[in-house]
Coordinates of C-alpha atoms in Angstrom, one line a residue:
X1 CA 13.6 3.2 -23.6
X2 CA 10.0 2.6 -25.2
X3 CA 7.4 4.8 -23.6
X4 CA 4.6 4.8 -20.4
X5 CA 3.0 2.2 -19.9
X6 CA 1.3 -0.6 -17.6
X7 CA 1.6 -4.3 -16.6
X8 CA -1.1 -4.3 -13.8
X9 CA 0.5 -7.2 -11.1
X10 CA -0.3 -6.7 -7.4
X11 CA 0.4 -6.4 -4.1
X12 CA 2.5 -9.0 -1.6
X13 CA 1.7 -12.2 -0.2
X14 CA -1.2 -13.1 -0.5
X15 CA -2.8 -17.0 0.9
X16 CA -6.0 -17.2 -0.6
X17 CA -8.6 -20.9 0.0
X18 CA -10.4 -20.9 -3.2
X19 CA -13.2 -18.5 -2.3
X20 CA -13.9 -20.3 0.6
X21 CA -11.4 -23.4 2.3
X22 CA -8.9 -24.2 4.2
X23 CA -6.2 -21.4 3.8
X24 CA -3.5 -22.8 1.0
X25 CA 0.1 -21.3 -0.3
X26 CA 1.0 -17.8 -0.7
X27 CA -0.2 -17.3 -3.8
X28 CA 0.6 -14.1 -6.4
X29 CA -3.0 -13.3 -7.9
X30 CA -3.0 -11.6 -11.7
X31 CA -3.4 -7.9 -11.9
X32 CA -6.8 -6.8 -12.6
X33 CA -7.5 -2.5 -13.5
X34 CA -10.9 -1.5 -11.2
X35 CA -10.3 1.9 -10.7
X36 CA -12.6 2.8 -14.5
X37 CA -15.3 0.2 -13.7
X38 CA -18.8 1.1 -11.5
X39 CA -18.7 -0.6 -8.5
X40 CA -20.6 -0.5 -5.5
X41 CA -18.4 2.1 -2.8
X42 CA -18.6 -0.5 0.8
X43 CA -16.6 3.2 1.8
X44 CA -17.9 5.2 4.7
X45 CA -18.5 3.7 9.2
X46 CA -16.8 0.6 10.0
X47 CA -17.9 -0.8 13.5
X48 CA -14.2 -1.4 15.1
X49 CA -12.2 -3.3 18.0
X50 CA -9.4 -2.5 19.0
X51 CA -7.5 -6.2 20.7
X52 CA -3.5 -5.3 21.7
X53 CA -3.7 -9.3 22.8
X54 CA -5.2 -10.5 20.0
X55 CA -7.8 -12.2 22.3
X56 CA -10.5 -12.4 19.2
X57 CA -8.0 -13.9 17.3
X58 CA -6.2 -16.2 19.5
X59 CA -7.7 -18.5 22.4
X60 CA -5.3 -18.6 25.2
X61 CA -3.4 -21.3 25.0
X62 CA -2.4 -18.7 21.4
X63 CA -3.3 -20.4 18.8
X64 CA -5.3 -18.9 16.1
X65 CA -9.3 -20.0 15.5
X66 CA -9.6 -19.5 12.4
X67 CA -7.1 -22.8 11.7
X68 CA -9.5 -24.9 14.1
X69 CA -12.1 -27.0 12.6
X70 CA -15.4 -25.3 14.7
X71 CA -14.6 -21.5 15.3
X72 CA -16.3 -20.1 18.4
X73 CA -18.1 -17.6 18.7
X74 CA -15.8 -15.7 20.7
X75 CA -13.8 -15.4 17.4
X76 CA -13.6 -12.0 16.2
X77 CA -14.3 -12.9 12.4
X78 CA -17.5 -14.9 13.2
X79 CA -19.0 -11.8 14.1
X80 CA -21.2 -13.3 16.5
X81 CA -24.3 -12.5 19.0
X82 CA -25.7 -14.6 22.4
X83 CA -27.6 -17.5 21.1
X84 CA -29.8 -17.2 25.3
X85 CA -29.1 -14.8 28.3
X86 CA -26.2 -17.6 28.9
X87 CA -24.9 -17.3 25.8
X88 CA -21.2 -15.5 26.9
X89 CA -19.9 -13.7 23.4
X90 CA -17.3 -11.0 24.6
X91 CA -17.3 -8.5 22.1
X92 CA -19.5 -7.1 20.3
X93 CA -19.5 -5.5 16.5
X94 CA -22.9 -3.4 16.4
X95 CA -23.0 -1.3 19.3
X96 CA -18.3 0.0 19.2
X97 CA -16.9 2.4 18.3
X98 CA -16.5 3.5 14.5
X99 CA -13.7 4.1 11.8
X100 CA -14.5 6.1 8.5
X101 CA -12.6 4.2 6.1
X102 CA -11.0 5.0 3.8
X103 CA -8.5 7.0 7.2
X104 CA -6.1 5.9 9.4
X105 CA -6.9 5.0 12.9
X106 CA -4.4 7.0 14.1
X107 CA -5.5 10.7 13.5
X108 CA -9.1 9.2 13.5
X109 CA -8.7 8.8 17.9
X110 CA -6.5 10.2 20.1
X111 CA -6.5 7.1 22.0
X112 CA -4.8 6.1 19.0
X113 CA -2.4 7.7 17.7
X114 CA 0.5 6.0 18.8
X115 CA -0.8 2.8 18.9
X116 CA 1.2 -0.1 16.9
X117 CA -1.2 -3.8 16.5
X118 CA -4.1 -4.6 15.6
X119 CA -7.7 -3.7 15.5
X120 CA -10.8 -5.3 13.7
X121 CA -12.7 -3.2 11.6
X122 CA -16.1 -4.9 10.4
X123 CA -19.1 -3.4 7.2
X124 CA -22.4 -5.1 6.5
X125 CA -23.7 -5.1 4.0
X126 CA -26.2 -6.0 1.0
X127 CA -24.8 -8.0 -2.1
X128 CA -24.3 -5.7 -5.8
X129 CA -27.4 -6.7 -8.1
X130 CA -25.9 -8.9 -10.9
X131 CA -26.2 -11.2 -13.4
X132 CA -26.7 -15.3 -13.2
X133 CA -23.2 -15.8 -14.6
X134 CA -21.0 -12.4 -13.3
X135 CA -18.5 -12.6 -11.4
X136 CA -17.7 -9.8 -8.4
X137 CA -14.4 -9.3 -6.5
X138 CA -14.5 -7.5 -3.6
X139 CA -11.4 -4.2 -3.9
X140 CA -8.7 -2.8 -1.3
X141 CA -6.8 0.0 -2.1
X142 CA -4.6 -0.1 0.4
X143 CA -4.1 -1.6 4.7
X144 CA -1.9 -1.4 6.3
X145 CA 0.3 -3.2 7.0
X146 CA -1.0 -7.0 7.5
X147 CA -4.9 -8.2 7.0
X148 CA -6.7 -10.9 7.3
X149 CA -10.0 -10.0 5.6
X150 CA -13.4 -12.7 7.2
X151 CA -16.4 -12.5 4.7
X152 CA -19.3 -14.3 6.4
X153 CA -17.1 -16.3 8.9
X154 CA -14.8 -17.3 6.5
X155 CA -12.0 -16.9 5.5
X156 CA -10.6 -15.7 2.1
X157 CA -7.0 -14.5 2.3
X158 CA -4.5 -12.8 4.4
X159 CA -2.6 -9.3 2.6
X160 CA 0.7 -8.1 3.4
X161 CA 2.4 -4.4 2.7
X162 CA 0.9 -1.5 3.6
X163 CA 0.1 0.2 -0.2
X164 CA -0.5 -1.4 -2.5
X165 CA -4.4 -3.0 -3.4
X166 CA -5.3 -7.0 -3.6
X167 CA -8.4 -8.8 -3.9
X168 CA -10.2 -11.8 -3.8
X169 CA -12.8 -13.3 -6.2
X170 CA -16.6 -13.9 -3.7
X171 CA -19.0 -14.5 -6.2
X172 CA -20.1 -17.9 -4.2
X173 CA -19.4 -16.4 -0.6
X174 CA -21.9 -13.0 -0.4
X175 CA -26.6 -13.4 0.6
X176 CA -28.4 -11.6 -1.1
X177 CA -28.3 -9.7 2.8
X178 CA -26.6 -8.9 5.5
X179 CA -23.5 -10.2 4.5
X180 CA -20.6 -8.9 6.8
X181 CA -16.8 -8.7 6.1
X182 CA -14.4 -8.2 8.7
X183 CA -10.3 -7.7 8.9
X184 CA -8.0 -8.0 11.0
X185 CA -5.6 -5.0 10.4
X186 CA -2.4 -5.2 11.8
X187 CA 0.4 -2.3 11.3
X188 CA 2.4 -3.5 13.8
X189 CA 6.2 -3.2 12.7
X190 CA 8.6 -6.4 12.1
X191 CA 12.1 -6.4 11.4
X192 CA 11.7 -9.0 8.3
X193 CA 8.6 -6.9 6.6
X194 CA 9.2 -4.3 3.9
X195 CA 9.7 -1.3 5.8
X196 CA 11.1 -3.4 7.8
X197 CA 11.7 -1.6 12.0
X198 CA 12.6 1.6 11.4
X199 CA 11.9 5.0 9.2
X200 CA 11.3 8.0 9.3
X201 CA 7.6 8.2 8.5
X202 CA 4.4 7.5 10.9
X203 CA 3.3 3.9 10.5
X204 CA -0.2 5.4 9.8
X205 CA -2.7 1.9 10.2
X206 CA -6.1 1.3 9.1
X207 CA -7.6 0.8 5.9
X208 CA -6.4 4.0 4.3
X209 CA -7.5 3.3 0.8
X210 CA -11.1 2.8 -0.3
X211 CA -13.0 -1.1 -0.3
X212 CA -15.2 -1.5 -3.0
X213 CA -17.0 -4.3 -5.0
X214 CA -17.2 -4.9 -8.3
X215 CA -19.5 -7.0 -10.6
X216 CA -17.8 -8.1 -14.7
X217 CA -19.2 -10.5 -17.0
X218 CA -18.4 -14.3 -16.7
X219 CA -15.7 -13.6 -19.3
X220 CA -14.2 -9.8 -18.7
X221 CA -10.8 -7.3 -19.5
X222 CA -8.8 -7.9 -16.6
X223 CA -5.7 -6.1 -17.5
X224 CA -4.0 -4.6 -20.7
X225 CA -1.0 -2.0 -21.2
X226 CA -0.7 0.0 -24.3
X227 CA 2.9 2.4 -25.3
X228 CA 4.4 4.0 -27.8
X229 CA 6.9 1.9 -29.4
X230 CA 8.3 4.6 -31.9
X231 CA 7.9 8.0 -31.7
X232 CA 9.1 8.1 -35.3
X233 CA 6.4 5.9 -36.6
X234 CA 4.2 6.6 -34.5
X235 CA 3.6 3.2 -33.2
X236 CA 1.8 1.8 -30.4
X237 CA 2.1 -1.6 -29.6
X238 CA 0.3 -3.8 -25.8
X239 CA -2.0 -6.4 -25.4
X240 CA -4.7 -7.6 -23.0
X241 CA -5.9 -10.0 -20.7
X242 CA -9.2 -11.8 -20.1
X243 CA -10.1 -14.2 -17.7
X244 CA -12.1 -17.2 -17.9
X245 CA -11.6 -16.9 -21.4
X246 CA -10.9 -20.2 -22.8
X247 CA -8.9 -18.6 -26.6
X248 CA -10.1 -17.8 -29.3
X249 CA -12.5 -15.2 -28.5
X250 CA -12.8 -12.1 -30.2
X251 CA -10.7 -8.3 -28.4
X252 CA -11.4 -5.3 -30.3
X253 CA -9.2 -2.0 -29.4
X254 CA -10.4 1.0 -29.7
X255 CA -9.7 4.1 -29.6
X256 CA -11.7 7.4 -31.8
X257 CA -11.0 11.1 -30.8
X258 CA -7.4 8.8 -33.4
X259 CA -10.0 7.1 -35.8
X260 CA -8.2 3.3 -34.5
X261 CA -10.5 0.5 -34.1
X262 CA -8.3 -3.1 -33.9
X263 CA -9.7 -6.4 -33.8
X264 CA -7.8 -9.4 -32.4
X265 CA -8.3 -12.7 -30.4
X266 CA -7.5 -14.5 -27.4
X267 CA -5.1 -17.5 -26.9
X268 CA -5.0 -19.8 -25.5
X269 CA -4.4 -18.0 -22.3
X270 CA -6.7 -15.6 -22.3
X271 CA -4.2 -12.9 -24.1
X272 CA -4.4 -10.6 -26.8
X273 CA -1.8 -9.4 -27.9
X274 CA -1.8 -5.8 -30.7
X275 CA -0.6 -3.6 -32.8
X276 CA -1.1 0.0 -34.6
X277 CA -0.2 3.3 -36.2
X278 CA -1.0 5.9 -34.2
X279 CA 0.5 8.8 -36.7
X280 CA -2.1 11.7 -35.7
X281 CA -1.0 11.1 -32.2
X282 CA 0.3 14.6 -29.9
X283 CA 2.5 13.0 -27.6
X284 CA 1.6 13.2 -23.7
X285 CA 4.6 16.1 -22.3
X286 CA 4.0 18.2 -18.9
X287 CA 3.2 21.4 -21.3
X288 CA 0.7 19.4 -23.5
X289 CA -1.1 15.9 -21.5
X290 CA -3.2 15.1 -23.7
X291 CA -4.8 11.8 -22.9
X292 CA -6.5 9.9 -25.8
X293 CA -10.1 7.7 -24.6
X294 CA -8.8 4.0 -25.5
X295 CA -12.0 1.6 -25.5
X296 CA -10.9 -3.0 -25.2
X297 CA -14.0 -4.3 -25.3
X298 CA -14.6 -8.6 -25.9
X299 CA -18.1 -10.4 -25.8
X300 CA -20.3 -8.3 -22.6
X301 CA -17.3 -6.7 -21.0
X302 CA -15.9 -3.3 -22.2
X303 CA -12.9 -0.8 -20.4
X304 CA -13.1 2.3 -20.9
X305 CA -9.5 4.5 -19.9
X306 CA -7.4 7.5 -20.6
X307 CA -4.6 7.4 -21.9
X308 CA -1.9 9.4 -23.4
X309 CA 1.5 8.3 -25.0
X310 CA 4.9 9.2 -24.5
X311 CA 8.2 8.2 -24.8
X312 CA 11.0 8.4 -22.3
X313 CA 14.7 7.2 -22.2
X314 CA 18.7 8.3 -22.0
X315 CA 21.1 9.3 -23.6
X316 CA 24.4 9.5 -22.1
X317 CA 24.5 11.9 -19.9
X318 CA 21.2 13.4 -20.9
X319 CA 17.4 12.8 -20.2
X320 CA 15.4 12.5 -23.5
X321 CA 11.1 12.7 -23.4
X322 CA 10.4 12.4 -26.6
X323 CA 13.4 12.1 -28.2
X324 CA 14.1 15.6 -26.4
X325 CA 16.2 16.4 -23.9
X326 CA 14.1 17.1 -19.7
X327 CA 15.7 18.4 -17.5
X328 CA 13.5 17.6 -14.1
X329 CA 12.2 20.2 -11.9
X330 CA 10.5 18.3 -9.0
X331 CA 9.8 17.7 -5.5
X332 CA 9.6 14.4 -3.2
X333 CA 5.8 14.4 -1.7
X334 CA 4.8 12.0 1.4
X335 CA 1.1 10.7 1.2
X336 CA -0.4 12.8 4.0
X337 CA -2.0 15.6 4.4
X338 CA -2.6 17.7 7.0
X339 CA -4.4 20.2 6.3
X340 CA -7.6 18.7 6.8
X341 CA -7.0 16.2 10.4
X342 CA -4.2 15.0 8.9
X343 CA -3.5 11.3 8.2
X344 CA -2.7 9.3 4.9
X345 CA -4.6 10.9 2.0
X346 CA -8.2 10.0 1.9
X347 CA -9.2 10.7 -1.6
X348 CA -8.6 12.2 -5.0
X349 CA -9.5 16.0 -3.7
X350 CA -6.4 16.0 -1.3
X351 CA -4.3 14.4 -3.9
X352 CA -4.9 16.3 -6.2
X353 CA -4.3 19.3 -3.2
X354 CA -1.1 18.2 -2.4
X355 CA 0.3 17.6 -6.5
X356 CA -1.9 21.0 -6.6
X357 CA 0.8 22.5 -3.3
X358 CA 3.8 21.0 -5.9
X359 CA 2.5 22.8 -8.7
X360 CA 2.8 26.0 -7.1
X361 CA 6.8 25.5 -7.2
X362 CA 6.8 25.5 -11.1
X363 CA 8.3 21.3 -10.9
X364 CA 7.0 19.5 -14.1
X365 CA 7.9 16.6 -11.4
X366 CA 7.5 14.7 -8.3
X367 CA 9.5 11.9 -6.6
X368 CA 6.3 9.9 -4.8
X369 CA 8.2 8.7 -1.2
X370 CA 8.9 5.7 0.2
X371 CA 6.2 4.4 -0.8
X372 CA 3.5 3.5 -3.5
X373 CA 0.8 5.7 -3.2
X374 CA -2.7 6.1 -3.6
X375 CA -3.7 5.5 -7.7
X376 CA -5.2 9.6 -7.8
X377 CA -1.4 10.5 -7.9
X378 CA -0.7 8.8 -10.9
X379 CA -3.7 9.9 -12.7
X380 CA -4.1 12.8 -11.2
X381 CA -0.8 13.8 -13.0
X382 CA -1.4 12.4 -15.7
X383 CA -3.7 15.2 -16.2
X384 CA -2.0 17.6 -14.1
X385 CA 1.2 17.2 -16.7
X386 CA 3.6 16.4 -13.5
X387 CA 6.4 13.5 -14.1
X388 CA 6.2 10.8 -11.9
X389 CA 9.1 8.4 -10.0
X390 CA 7.5 5.2 -7.3
X391 CA 9.3 3.7 -5.3
X392 CA 8.0 0.4 -3.1
X393 CA 9.7 0.7 0.7
X394 CA 13.0 -0.9 0.5
X395 CA 14.6 1.2 3.1
X396 CA 17.7 1.6 4.1
X397 CA 18.4 -1.3 5.7
X398 CA 15.8 -4.5 5.4
X399 CA 16.4 -8.1 5.6
X400 CA 18.6 -8.6 2.8
X401 CA 18.8 -12.1 3.0
X402 CA 15.3 -13.3 4.5
X403 CA 14.0 -15.2 1.8
X404 CA 10.3 -13.7 1.9
X405 CA 10.9 -10.6 2.6
X406 CA 12.8 -10.5 -0.9
X407 CA 9.3 -12.1 -1.6
X408 CA 7.2 -9.5 -0.1
X409 CA 9.4 -6.9 -2.1
X410 CA 8.8 -8.6 -5.1
X411 CA 5.5 -8.1 -4.9
X412 CA 4.6 -5.5 -3.9
X413 CA 7.1 -3.9 -7.2
X414 CA 4.8 -6.8 -8.6
X415 CA 2.3 -4.8 -7.4
X416 CA 3.2 -1.4 -8.4
X417 CA 3.7 -1.8 -11.0
X418 CA 0.9 -2.9 -12.4
X419 CA -1.4 -0.2 -11.3
X420 CA 0.1 2.1 -12.6
X421 CA 1.8 1.3 -15.4
X422 CA -0.3 2.8 -18.2
X423 CA -0.3 5.5 -16.4
X424 CA 1.9 8.6 -19.3
X425 CA 3.1 10.0 -16.3
X426 CA 5.1 7.4 -14.0
X427 CA 9.1 7.9 -16.0
X428 CA 10.9 6.0 -12.6
X429 CA 10.2 2.7 -11.5
X430 CA 12.8 3.4 -7.8
X431 CA 14.2 0.3 -6.0
X432 CA 15.4 1.6 -3.4
X433 CA 16.7 3.7 -0.6
X434 CA 19.6 4.7 0.8
X435 CA 20.7 1.6 1.8
X436 CA 24.3 0.5 2.6
X437 CA 26.1 -1.6 -0.1
X438 CA 26.7 -4.7 0.3
X439 CA 27.2 -8.7 -0.6
X440 CA 23.3 -9.6 0.2
X441 CA 22.8 -6.0 -0.6
X442 CA 23.1 -5.8 -4.0
X443 CA 22.0 -9.7 -4.8
X444 CA 18.1 -8.9 -3.3
X445 CA 18.2 -5.7 -5.1
X446 CA 19.8 -6.9 -8.5
X447 CA 17.0 -9.4 -8.5
X448 CA 14.4 -6.9 -8.2
X449 CA 16.0 -4.8 -10.5
X450 CA 15.2 -8.0 -13.3
X451 CA 12.1 -8.5 -12.4
X452 CA 11.6 -4.3 -13.2
X453 CA 12.6 -4.7 -16.3
X454 CA 10.9 -8.3 -16.9
X455 CA 7.6 -6.6 -16.2
X456 CA 7.7 -3.1 -17.6
X457 CA 11.0 -2.2 -20.6
X458 CA 9.3 0.8 -21.5
X459 CA 10.4 3.4 -18.2
X460 CA 13.5 4.0 -16.5
X461 CA 14.6 2.0 -13.7
X462 CA 16.8 3.9 -10.4
X463 CA 17.2 3.4 -6.8
X464 CA 17.9 6.8 -4.6
X465 CA 21.5 5.8 -3.3
X466 CA 24.5 7.0 -1.1
X467 CA 27.9 9.0 -1.1
X468 CA 30.7 9.1 0.0
X469 CA 34.4 11.1 0.2
X470 CA 36.9 10.2 -0.8
X471 CA 39.7 9.0 1.7
X472 CA 42.6 11.4 0.0
X473 CA 40.7 14.2 -0.9
X474 CA 38.3 15.1 1.7
X475 CA 35.9 17.6 -0.6
X476 CA 34.7 15.1 -3.3
X477 CA 32.4 13.7 -2.6
X478 CA 32.0 9.8 -4.4
X479 CA 29.2 8.4 -6.2
X480 CA 29.6 4.6 -6.7
X481 CA 27.7 2.1 -5.9
X482 CA 27.3 -1.5 -7.8
X483 CA 23.1 -0.5 -8.1
X484 CA 24.8 2.1 -10.2
X485 CA 25.2 0.2 -13.2
X486 CA 21.4 -1.6 -13.1
X487 CA 19.9 1.0 -13.3
X488 CA 18.9 3.9 -15.5
X489 CA 19.8 7.5 -14.1
X490 CA 22.3 7.3 -11.6
X491 CA 20.0 8.6 -8.8
X492 CA 21.3 9.6 -4.7
X493 CA 20.5 11.9 -1.4
X494 CA 22.7 13.8 -0.2
X495 CA 22.5 16.2 3.6
X496 CA 25.1 18.8 2.8
X497 CA 25.3 21.5 5.1
X498 CA 22.1 19.1 7.4
X499 CA 23.6 16.3 8.4
X500 CA 27.5 16.5 6.4
X501 CA 29.0 20.0 7.5
X502 CA 27.9 23.5 7.4
X503 CA 27.1 25.3 5.3
X504 CA 30.6 26.4 3.9
X505 CA 31.5 22.4 3.1
X506 CA 28.3 23.0 0.9
X507 CA 31.0 25.1 -1.6
X508 CA 34.2 23.4 -1.3
X509 CA 32.8 20.0 -2.2
X510 CA 33.7 18.7 -5.7
X511 CA 32.0 15.4 -7.4
X512 CA 33.1 12.6 -8.5
X513 CA 30.5 10.6 -10.9
X514 CA 31.9 7.3 -12.6
X515 CA 28.7 6.8 -15.6
X516 CA 27.6 7.7 -18.1
X517 CA 24.2 8.7 -17.1
X518 CA 22.5 10.8 -16.1
X519 CA 22.5 12.5 -12.8
X520 CA 19.9 12.9 -11.1
X521 CA 19.4 14.1 -6.5
X522 CA 16.8 12.4 -4.6
X523 CA 17.1 14.2 -1.6
X524 CA 18.0 17.3 -0.4
X525 CA 17.7 19.8 2.4
X526 CA 17.4 21.3 6.4
X527 CA 14.5 21.0 9.1
X528 CA 13.0 25.0 9.7
X529 CA 9.8 25.6 11.9
X530 CA 7.8 28.2 9.8
X531 CA 7.8 30.9 11.0
X532 CA 10.9 30.9 13.3
X533 CA 13.2 33.5 11.7
X534 CA 16.6 34.3 13.0
X535 CA 20.4 35.1 11.5
X536 CA 21.4 32.4 7.9
X537 CA 24.0 30.6 10.0
X538 CA 21.1 29.9 12.9
X539 CA 19.9 26.2 12.4
X540 CA 16.2 25.8 12.4
X541 CA 15.6 29.5 11.4
X542 CA 13.6 29.5 7.3
X543 CA 17.1 31.9 6.6
X544 CA 18.9 29.0 7.9
X545 CA 17.4 25.8 5.3
X546 CA 16.8 29.1 2.6
X547 CA 21.4 29.4 2.2
X548 CA 21.6 26.2 2.1
X549 CA 19.0 25.6 -0.6
X550 CA 20.9 28.6 -3.2
X551 CA 24.3 27.7 -2.4
X552 CA 22.9 23.4 -3.3
X553 CA 21.7 24.6 -6.2
X554 CA 24.5 26.4 -7.6
X555 CA 27.1 23.1 -6.2
X556 CA 23.7 20.6 -7.8
X557 CA 24.1 23.1 -11.4
X558 CA 27.6 22.1 -11.2
X559 CA 27.7 18.3 -12.2
X560 CA 28.0 16.9 -14.7
X561 CA 25.2 14.8 -16.0
X562 CA 23.1 16.8 -13.8
X563 CA 19.9 15.9 -14.9
X564 CA 17.2 16.9 -11.6
X565 CA 16.2 17.4 -8.6
X566 CA 13.8 16.3 -6.0
X567 CA 14.7 18.0 -2.5
X568 CA 13.7 16.6 1.0
X569 CA 10.6 17.7 1.1
X570 CA 7.1 19.2 -0.1
X571 CA 5.3 19.5 3.6
X572 CA 6.9 19.3 7.2
X573 CA 5.1 15.5 8.1
X574 CA 4.8 13.5 10.9
X575 CA 7.7 11.4 12.8
X576 CA 8.6 10.3 15.3
X577 CA 11.4 9.8 15.0
X578 CA 11.9 14.2 15.6
X579 CA 10.9 14.9 18.9
X580 CA 11.9 18.3 19.9
X581 CA 9.9 20.7 22.0
X582 CA 8.8 23.8 21.3
X583 CA 10.5 22.9 17.4
X584 CA 9.5 19.2 15.0
X585 CA 7.1 18.0 18.2
X586 CA 7.0 14.5 15.5
X587 CA 6.9 16.5 13.0
X588 CA 10.2 16.3 10.5
X589 CA 10.8 19.7 9.6
X590 CA 12.3 19.8 6.4
X591 CA 9.1 20.4 3.9
X592 CA 8.9 23.8 2.0
X593 CA 5.8 24.3 3.6
X594 CA 4.5 23.8 6.7
X595 CA 2.1 20.9 7.5
X596 CA -0.9 22.8 6.8
X597 CA 0.7 24.8 3.6
X598 CA 2.2 28.2 4.5
X599 CA 5.0 28.5 2.1
X600 CA 8.9 28.9 3.8
X601 CA 11.3 31.1 2.8
X602 CA 13.1 28.2 0.3
X603 CA 10.5 27.1 -0.7
X604 CA 10.6 30.9 -3.0
X605 CA 14.3 30.2 -3.3
X606 CA 13.1 26.1 -5.2
X607 CA 10.1 28.1 -7.0
X608 CA 12.3 31.5 -8.5
X609 CA 15.5 28.4 -9.2
X610 CA 13.6 26.4 -11.4
X611 CA 11.1 29.2 -12.8
X612 CA 14.0 30.5 -14.0
X613 CA 15.4 26.3 -15.1
X614 CA 11.8 26.2 -17.5
X615 CA 12.9 29.6 -18.7
X616 CA 16.5 28.3 -20.1
X617 CA 14.6 25.2 -20.9
X618 CA 14.8 24.5 -24.7

């Protein structure tokens, strides 16, 4: 497999109505690199109206207001005011409560802690400064789950998917002052959604990631990809995608620290391919996370980023980073930070704090479960030298036979790969977690695997699969799944000693994994309440969790081709599936630390194991 890189595609279902027309059919939008550009932030306090009955969206006959030729003032997206003392308007954003964006509503207002439904968000703003031919895009980092987006009373479109970016061009729809941006955000769980009705994490609602306005020239660098294709030859290849191009535009690709300046021409579709050698380049690795400045210029636009160059591959049952054997000393991480009020990670500082907590374990790898995390996580991992597994929320049992569900999952996959394919840290795209084998599931995931390969063939592909036992020998655990033939490493979750038998069973189990591929154990663990102590045989205690870790690590070391693990999980996290009073209290307690970061005994067990693994590495 080649190296790091990217092919920004984007996120779920987007219905785009030109800039402001009637709602059109769903259309996928091309990826766009925004993170390193100058932007006008729309973060901060937004006015909100909680709308459990959808009164601001439907009339009393349950007809959507935004499908009417002349929506009444009662439609919340009109952001209307009474025109006279007798004008009946039953809402007022100006006098409504405020919530912070980015942020979830659950942890900002106790009344909304368990709320699932619609909340309307409104932010007013002035248009950014721009030249006469400049274009303006409205960029959302993520909104959970469905976002109906309106600007100055006109519908821009709809986006579904709670963890991927999306955007609209608003060049022709802005006023110089007093623009009204309104979102109807709905986190209602649905059987046909991705994820589906049942998960083991909190369904945080809201505009959970940043919102910003981006001003670009008429022709601009929308996207790029770069990869170290040959480690021996130090050969780099990639492409640039211009937006607004007609063909023939000059594109310059520079890496000043390496003395590289290459000029290429865009084709009729605005794409310009490049290839060059970097003989003095230092490969990126966890021990040496070298990043280089990359400049891409065309006409009046320049995009600047920092990229690492490395290769990731498999050879039989070995993982190879830059051609050398690699053992993944990992931990699973949820995008939840409870040390500062709780809820979804809101900013770079919280993302860094989570990764620093992980790094204190001695890890070189993080599994970002069970959905694409915020962009700061991957970029910080680049800087900190942490390898990354990134996945989409195809979780447990979704609607395998529904084509719309598949399209939703595929769009989220495209968005994840599109945003982060230039991050050296990201080495694994994951398709699913703990999905039971069936023909419809196999067809669904086979299609996703093919799409992932087409989008990015420079990384490894995997999924968290499950195990079963041999009928003739209950002590032989088997990992055998049609999906294993399609991926690059055999990854699976197992909870022997917790959901599956006692601690003693861990010592007896032998493994049968009939694939000549690296084996990665993507989850194991046990719940423990931080500060609860007792006998090592008593569940919920720190001692039990620590003993399970000791025995499990010895068991995993006996697996042929064992290439790493990401135990479940770094920190305790909220889950409505976990109500046991005095122990769980609404938290999954499998964390190696409490939700606020206090380490449990198992934290030290895993850290010592990783210390020895690191010392023994080539």
